[in-house]
């Protein structure tokens, strides 16, 4: 199998400083040998650890009350039940294990919402690696429970203070660390972004989601879904949920992006109040790959926005950009308010508290279920425990209708 | 042929870098002109990009100041046109700005290169563009007779090195140590090994990353480098002047002095070489 050019149509590639290229070539070689060709039984060990340590397979669950509400069959792929509370462990465990096979000694990672950092910290504790995680200062304050979890697992958390202090800056800073310590360090990138082979490799580690879901849908529903919905920031749960359905022509794939507060942009300030790079972005080069980006006319990268830090990124995986151009995947988006409403709806109706990222997919379901066919599969990419503080705060601020009453706290929440 | 080879023709080339527009357009013009007075043989002009992944904190902050000061690719080209300097000028920037220039309907990256040639630039360094992805830019540079400088890292060896050396023109940027840009108190020993690996090629070798003093410059040129590239140590002077509220004139004087220290250091190092290398 040839993956050597690392391109998805016009997207992808390897736009990185020369100092990193030997490490990228080494990683390409390891990816082909261990991941694609199961050398030394790498994939067998990976699958076994995903089962024993991670708790795979995760269930695909029939959502009874949502099915009733929308008058069609709604199924949920429960990645929130994976160890760590999100799909992120699939990739983190795969890459940390790969680093072990490659003889690397140190792991670094970036994190936005903290889910990938948490998963990497857990995988590193599990496989006895030193771990450092770069996280934007703003995200550190938005996602305190995950910062605690990383530190408890023994990882160092390095705050990134440049720029707006979100995922984009954290990725840049992790790349700088990698360029400095490339000889003994592996960079566990958290999504299907970055230079080849990362987008393909992370997709392969995450595709266990759709591999299981496809089988589970056959068994439980007796049919493949008409539509698959997954939220999309960088796009790792999206590609994981789509990968095994891409060849099924009858299955529509919806990448639900964060519409933030508005789809319009402020060129003057370089701010896009959304993270909808698939829906509104232009082609460009960022963090090692050619893809769709939120950028101004000159090509300066814009500050993105989403109420959910896991979607708050100006780029997107190159393969997703390609699937969108090929009309194989449909980019859609929902705004912050709709996501918050969906968060409460799913929690109340199904007893599943979703991550704010995940809530975007359910918000799209609420607004557009009539176009999604008889059977819909939604990827529950993660659970919402990490978001409780910010959800309660944002909900109160915005006066979201279906929010629970929190007035029992004397003197308010803060 | 661009004008860059001449800069290496009679002795070592001193190649300073500044982020254009740091902290504002007018001061920046004075700073670049001061570098020439201080002995610059080539000047690297940084066109600021919002995600400078190869830069350390010093230049990251310079980029932030320049962007806040309103620097854009269009302003950058105006800046180059307005500069009153004679030495060759190399544009250092990231690929997205080159790729995006001219809008969706432009022929890219040719449009950027055409404009660069028009305003009098002589070449490019693009830290996030490895040889594998460089063909479109290489072709445009050939069309307009501009040089494309590549960076060779301490980790670059074997086939990778050969591929880069086939594509490079002007000079090869020898990265003195792993990591990101930034001034250091010591000079890496990785430099000698890198220069050794490059000895088979004729193209001038300019060493950068971490050079801070005239002594560093001297040692590196004595060790066989054809040129030295200095960025952060100069940007530090701009940053300090900005923080202290010093006049642009005072900062320009300091830059000129620092440039002189570095270029004289390079000359001293060159004089120490035995046997004295022939120049072609």
JSON list of C-alpha atoms in Angstrom, two decimals, chain A residues 136-269:
[
{"chain": "A", "resi": 136, "resn": "UNK", "atom": "CA", "xyz": [-3.43, 27.40, 25.95]},
{"chain": "A", "resi": 137, "resn": "UNK", "atom": "CA", "xyz": [-3.78, 29.52, 29.04]},
{"chain": "A", "resi": 138, "resn": "UNK", "atom": "CA", "xyz": [-7.38, 30.34, 28.21]},
{"chain": "A", "resi": 139, "resn": "UNK", "atom": "CA", "xyz": [-8.22, 26.66, 27.78]},
{"chain": "A", "resi": 140, "resn": "UNK", "atom": "CA", "xyz": [-6.51, 25.81, 31.06]},
{"chain": "A", "resi": 141, "resn": "UNK", "atom": "CA", "xyz": [-8.98, 28.06, 32.79]},
{"chain": "A", "resi": 142, "resn": "UNK", "atom": "CA", "xyz": [-11.94, 26.74, 30.80]},
{"chain": "A", "resi": 143, "resn": "UNK", "atom": "CA", "xyz": [-11.10, 23.09, 31.45]},
{"chain": "A", "resi": 144, "resn": "UNK", "atom": "CA", "xyz": [-9.79, 22.80, 34.96]},
{"chain": "A", "resi": 145, "resn": "UNK", "atom": "CA", "xyz": [-10.95, 19.22, 35.68]},
{"chain": "A", "resi": 146, "resn": "UNK", "atom": "CA", "xyz": [-8.87, 17.94, 32.77]},
{"chain": "A", "resi": 147, "resn": "UNK", "atom": "CA", "xyz": [-5.82, 19.86, 33.96]},
{"chain": "A", "resi": 148, "resn": "UNK", "atom": "CA", "xyz": [-6.18, 18.10, 37.32]},
{"chain": "A", "resi": 149, "resn": "UNK", "atom": "CA", "xyz": [-6.54, 14.74, 35.60]},
{"chain": "A", "resi": 150, "resn": "UNK", "atom": "CA", "xyz": [-3.41, 15.22, 33.51]},
{"chain": "A", "resi": 151, "resn": "UNK", "atom": "CA", "xyz": [-1.36, 16.24, 36.50]},
{"chain": "A", "resi": 152, "resn": "UNK", "atom": "CA", "xyz": [-2.70, 13.37, 38.59]},
{"chain": "A", "resi": 153, "resn": "UNK", "atom": "CA", "xyz": [-1.58, 10.99, 35.85]},
{"chain": "A", "resi": 154, "resn": "UNK", "atom": "CA", "xyz": [1.91, 12.43, 36.16]},
{"chain": "A", "resi": 155, "resn": "UNK", "atom": "CA", "xyz": [2.01, 14.70, 33.13]},
{"chain": "A", "resi": 156, "resn": "UNK", "atom": "CA", "xyz": [3.48, 18.17, 33.13]},
{"chain": "A", "resi": 157, "resn": "UNK", "atom": "CA", "xyz": [1.10, 20.82, 31.83]},
{"chain": "A", "resi": 158, "resn": "UNK", "atom": "CA", "xyz": [2.84, 23.77, 30.13]},
{"chain": "A", "resi": 159, "resn": "UNK", "atom": "CA", "xyz": [0.66, 26.86, 29.72]},
{"chain": "A", "resi": 160, "resn": "UNK", "atom": "CA", "xyz": [0.91, 28.59, 26.33]},
{"chain": "A", "resi": 161, "resn": "UNK", "atom": "CA", "xyz": [0.45, 32.32, 26.65]},
{"chain": "A", "resi": 162, "resn": "UNK", "atom": "CA", "xyz": [1.04, 33.63, 23.12]},
{"chain": "A", "resi": 163, "resn": "UNK", "atom": "CA", "xyz": [-1.91, 34.71, 21.00]},
{"chain": "A", "resi": 164, "resn": "UNK", "atom": "CA", "xyz": [-5.34, 33.92, 22.35]},
{"chain": "A", "resi": 165, "resn": "UNK", "atom": "CA", "xyz": [-4.11, 30.88, 24.24]},
{"chain": "A", "resi": 166, "resn": "UNK", "atom": "CA", "xyz": [-6.16, 28.18, 22.55]},
{"chain": "A", "resi": 167, "resn": "UNK", "atom": "CA", "xyz": [-5.50, 25.05, 20.51]},
{"chain": "A", "resi": 168, "resn": "UNK", "atom": "CA", "xyz": [-3.81, 26.78, 17.56]},
{"chain": "A", "resi": 169, "resn": "UNK", "atom": "CA", "xyz": [-1.12, 28.30, 19.75]},
{"chain": "A", "resi": 170, "resn": "UNK", "atom": "CA", "xyz": [-0.73, 25.05, 21.70]},
{"chain": "A", "resi": 171, "resn": "UNK", "atom": "CA", "xyz": [-0.03, 23.12, 18.47]},
{"chain": "A", "resi": 172, "resn": "UNK", "atom": "CA", "xyz": [2.54, 25.71, 17.35]},
{"chain": "A", "resi": 173, "resn": "UNK", "atom": "CA", "xyz": [4.29, 25.53, 20.71]},
{"chain": "A", "resi": 174, "resn": "UNK", "atom": "CA", "xyz": [4.35, 21.72, 20.71]},
{"chain": "A", "resi": 175, "resn": "UNK", "atom": "CA", "xyz": [5.88, 21.77, 17.23]},
{"chain": "A", "resi": 176, "resn": "UNK", "atom": "CA", "xyz": [8.61, 24.05, 18.58]},
{"chain": "A", "resi": 177, "resn": "UNK", "atom": "CA", "xyz": [9.35, 21.63, 21.40]},
{"chain": "A", "resi": 178, "resn": "UNK", "atom": "CA", "xyz": [9.46, 18.79, 18.88]},
{"chain": "A", "resi": 179, "resn": "UNK", "atom": "CA", "xyz": [11.86, 20.70, 16.65]},
{"chain": "A", "resi": 180, "resn": "UNK", "atom": "CA", "xyz": [14.14, 21.12, 19.66]},
{"chain": "A", "resi": 181, "resn": "UNK", "atom": "CA", "xyz": [13.96, 17.57, 21.04]},
{"chain": "A", "resi": 182, "resn": "UNK", "atom": "CA", "xyz": [13.21, 15.63, 17.91]},
{"chain": "A", "resi": 183, "resn": "UNK", "atom": "CA", "xyz": [15.77, 12.90, 18.46]},
{"chain": "A", "resi": 184, "resn": "UNK", "atom": "CA", "xyz": [14.21, 11.26, 21.52]},
{"chain": "A", "resi": 185, "resn": "UNK", "atom": "CA", "xyz": [10.70, 12.70, 21.51]},
{"chain": "A", "resi": 186, "resn": "UNK", "atom": "CA", "xyz": [7.46, 11.73, 19.80]},
{"chain": "A", "resi": 187, "resn": "UNK", "atom": "CA", "xyz": [4.75, 14.30, 19.27]},
{"chain": "A", "resi": 188, "resn": "UNK", "atom": "CA", "xyz": [1.35, 12.71, 19.85]},
{"chain": "A", "resi": 189, "resn": "UNK", "atom": "CA", "xyz": [-0.79, 15.02, 17.77]},
{"chain": "A", "resi": 190, "resn": "UNK", "atom": "CA", "xyz": [-4.40, 14.99, 18.90]},
{"chain": "A", "resi": 191, "resn": "UNK", "atom": "CA", "xyz": [-6.34, 15.06, 15.69]},
{"chain": "A", "resi": 192, "resn": "UNK", "atom": "CA", "xyz": [-6.30, 14.18, 11.99]},
{"chain": "A", "resi": 193, "resn": "UNK", "atom": "CA", "xyz": [-4.25, 17.31, 11.33]},
{"chain": "A", "resi": 194, "resn": "UNK", "atom": "CA", "xyz": [-0.55, 18.07, 10.85]},
{"chain": "A", "resi": 195, "resn": "UNK", "atom": "CA", "xyz": [1.94, 16.74, 8.32]},
{"chain": "A", "resi": 196, "resn": "UNK", "atom": "CA", "xyz": [1.63, 13.30, 6.75]},
{"chain": "A", "resi": 197, "resn": "UNK", "atom": "CA", "xyz": [1.54, 10.62, 8.16]},
{"chain": "A", "resi": 198, "resn": "UNK", "atom": "CA", "xyz": [-0.42, 12.09, 11.09]},
{"chain": "A", "resi": 199, "resn": "UNK", "atom": "CA", "xyz": [-3.78, 12.61, 9.33]},
{"chain": "A", "resi": 200, "resn": "UNK", "atom": "CA", "xyz": [-3.81, 9.07, 7.92]},
{"chain": "A", "resi": 201, "resn": "UNK", "atom": "CA", "xyz": [-2.42, 7.47, 11.05]},
{"chain": "A", "resi": 202, "resn": "UNK", "atom": "CA", "xyz": [-4.78, 9.20, 13.47]},
{"chain": "A", "resi": 203, "resn": "UNK", "atom": "CA", "xyz": [-7.70, 8.28, 11.20]},
{"chain": "A", "resi": 204, "resn": "UNK", "atom": "CA", "xyz": [-6.56, 4.64, 11.26]},
{"chain": "A", "resi": 205, "resn": "UNK", "atom": "CA", "xyz": [-6.40, 4.61, 15.06]},
{"chain": "A", "resi": 206, "resn": "UNK", "atom": "CA", "xyz": [-9.82, 6.29, 15.29]},
{"chain": "A", "resi": 207, "resn": "UNK", "atom": "CA", "xyz": [-11.53, 4.23, 12.59]},
{"chain": "A", "resi": 208, "resn": "UNK", "atom": "CA", "xyz": [-12.24, 1.58, 15.21]},
{"chain": "A", "resi": 209, "resn": "UNK", "atom": "CA", "xyz": [-15.27, 3.77, 15.96]},
{"chain": "A", "resi": 210, "resn": "UNK", "atom": "CA", "xyz": [-16.93, 3.24, 12.59]},
{"chain": "A", "resi": 211, "resn": "UNK", "atom": "CA", "xyz": [-15.62, -0.30, 12.27]},
{"chain": "A", "resi": 212, "resn": "UNK", "atom": "CA", "xyz": [-17.53, -1.27, 15.43]},
{"chain": "A", "resi": 213, "resn": "UNK", "atom": "CA", "xyz": [-20.51, 0.96, 14.71]},
{"chain": "A", "resi": 214, "resn": "UNK", "atom": "CA", "xyz": [-21.00, -0.44, 11.22]},
{"chain": "A", "resi": 215, "resn": "UNK", "atom": "CA", "xyz": [-21.09, -3.99, 12.59]},
{"chain": "A", "resi": 216, "resn": "UNK", "atom": "CA", "xyz": [-23.30, -2.98, 15.53]},
{"chain": "A", "resi": 217, "resn": "UNK", "atom": "CA", "xyz": [-25.78, -1.22, 13.25]},
{"chain": "A", "resi": 218, "resn": "UNK", "atom": "CA", "xyz": [-26.01, -4.34, 11.07]},
{"chain": "A", "resi": 219, "resn": "UNK", "atom": "CA", "xyz": [-26.68, -6.50, 14.13]},
{"chain": "A", "resi": 220, "resn": "UNK", "atom": "CA", "xyz": [-29.00, -4.18, 16.05]},
{"chain": "A", "resi": 221, "resn": "UNK", "atom": "CA", "xyz": [-30.80, -2.23, 13.35]},
{"chain": "A", "resi": 222, "resn": "UNK", "atom": "CA", "xyz": [-30.40, -4.77, 10.60]},
{"chain": "A", "resi": 223, "resn": "UNK", "atom": "CA", "xyz": [-29.32, -1.98, 8.32]},
{"chain": "A", "resi": 224, "resn": "UNK", "atom": "CA", "xyz": [-26.65, 0.64, 7.84]},
{"chain": "A", "resi": 225, "resn": "UNK", "atom": "CA", "xyz": [-27.63, 4.15, 8.94]},
{"chain": "A", "resi": 226, "resn": "UNK", "atom": "CA", "xyz": [-28.94, 6.64, 6.37]},
{"chain": "A", "resi": 227, "resn": "UNK", "atom": "CA", "xyz": [-26.89, 9.37, 8.03]},
{"chain": "A", "resi": 228, "resn": "UNK", "atom": "CA", "xyz": [-23.88, 9.56, 10.31]},
{"chain": "A", "resi": 229, "resn": "UNK", "atom": "CA", "xyz": [-23.43, 12.74, 12.36]},
{"chain": "A", "resi": 230, "resn": "UNK", "atom": "CA", "xyz": [-20.22, 13.74, 14.10]},
{"chain": "A", "resi": 231, "resn": "UNK", "atom": "CA", "xyz": [-18.96, 17.04, 15.39]},
{"chain": "A", "resi": 232, "resn": "UNK", "atom": "CA", "xyz": [-15.89, 18.43, 13.66]},
{"chain": "A", "resi": 233, "resn": "UNK", "atom": "CA", "xyz": [-13.12, 20.60, 15.05]},
{"chain": "A", "resi": 234, "resn": "UNK", "atom": "CA", "xyz": [-9.80, 19.17, 13.89]},
{"chain": "A", "resi": 235, "resn": "UNK", "atom": "CA", "xyz": [-11.86, 16.16, 12.89]},
{"chain": "A", "resi": 236, "resn": "UNK", "atom": "CA", "xyz": [-10.54, 13.04, 14.63]},
{"chain": "A", "resi": 237, "resn": "UNK", "atom": "CA", "xyz": [-13.87, 11.75, 15.93]},
{"chain": "A", "resi": 238, "resn": "UNK", "atom": "CA", "xyz": [-15.38, 12.79, 12.62]},
{"chain": "A", "resi": 239, "resn": "UNK", "atom": "CA", "xyz": [-12.95, 10.78, 10.53]},
{"chain": "A", "resi": 240, "resn": "UNK", "atom": "CA", "xyz": [-13.18, 7.93, 13.05]},
{"chain": "A", "resi": 241, "resn": "UNK", "atom": "CA", "xyz": [-16.96, 7.87, 12.70]},
{"chain": "A", "resi": 242, "resn": "UNK", "atom": "CA", "xyz": [-16.86, 8.25, 8.89]},
{"chain": "A", "resi": 243, "resn": "UNK", "atom": "CA", "xyz": [-13.91, 6.10, 7.81]},
{"chain": "A", "resi": 244, "resn": "UNK", "atom": "CA", "xyz": [-15.62, 2.73, 7.42]},
{"chain": "A", "resi": 245, "resn": "UNK", "atom": "CA", "xyz": [-18.77, 4.28, 5.92]},
{"chain": "A", "resi": 246, "resn": "UNK", "atom": "CA", "xyz": [-17.00, 6.26, 3.20]},
{"chain": "A", "resi": 247, "resn": "UNK", "atom": "CA", "xyz": [-17.43, 3.44, 0.67]},
{"chain": "A", "resi": 248, "resn": "UNK", "atom": "CA", "xyz": [-21.12, 2.93, 1.59]},
{"chain": "A", "resi": 249, "resn": "UNK", "atom": "CA", "xyz": [-22.79, 5.18, -0.96]},
{"chain": "A", "resi": 250, "resn": "UNK", "atom": "CA", "xyz": [-26.14, 5.10, 0.81]},
{"chain": "A", "resi": 251, "resn": "UNK", "atom": "CA", "xyz": [-24.74, 6.54, 4.04]},
{"chain": "A", "resi": 252, "resn": "UNK", "atom": "CA", "xyz": [-24.70, 10.35, 4.21]},
{"chain": "A", "resi": 253, "resn": "UNK", "atom": "CA", "xyz": [-21.89, 11.83, 6.30]},
{"chain": "A", "resi": 254, "resn": "UNK", "atom": "CA", "xyz": [-22.42, 15.10, 8.17]},
{"chain": "A", "resi": 255, "resn": "UNK", "atom": "CA", "xyz": [-19.52, 16.98, 9.76]},
{"chain": "A", "resi": 256, "resn": "UNK", "atom": "CA", "xyz": [-21.08, 19.35, 12.28]},
{"chain": "A", "resi": 257, "resn": "UNK", "atom": "CA", "xyz": [-18.91, 22.39, 12.90]},
{"chain": "A", "resi": 258, "resn": "UNK", "atom": "CA", "xyz": [-19.09, 25.06, 15.54]},
{"chain": "A", "resi": 259, "resn": "UNK", "atom": "CA", "xyz": [-20.96, 28.04, 14.14]},
{"chain": "A", "resi": 260, "resn": "UNK", "atom": "CA", "xyz": [-20.00, 29.94, 17.29]},
{"chain": "A", "resi": 261, "resn": "UNK", "atom": "CA", "xyz": [-21.88, 33.19, 17.64]},
{"chain": "A", "resi": 262, "resn": "UNK", "atom": "CA", "xyz": [-21.87, 34.04, 13.93]},
{"chain": "A", "resi": 263, "resn": "UNK", "atom": "CA", "xyz": [-20.53, 32.80, 10.60]},
{"chain": "A", "resi": 264, "resn": "UNK", "atom": "CA", "xyz": [-19.34, 36.23, 9.54]},
{"chain": "A", "resi": 265, "resn": "UNK", "atom": "CA", "xyz": [-15.76, 37.28, 10.17]},
{"chain": "A", "resi": 266, "resn": "UNK", "atom": "CA", "xyz": [-14.04, 40.46, 11.29]},
{"chain": "A", "resi": 267, "resn": "UNK", "atom": "CA", "xyz": [-11.11, 40.86, 8.85]},
{"chain": "A", "resi": 268, "resn": "UNK", "atom": "CA", "xyz": [-9.93, 43.99, 10.63]},
{"chain": "A", "resi": 269, "resn": "UNK", "atom": "CA", "xyz": [-9.41, 42.25, 13.95]}
]
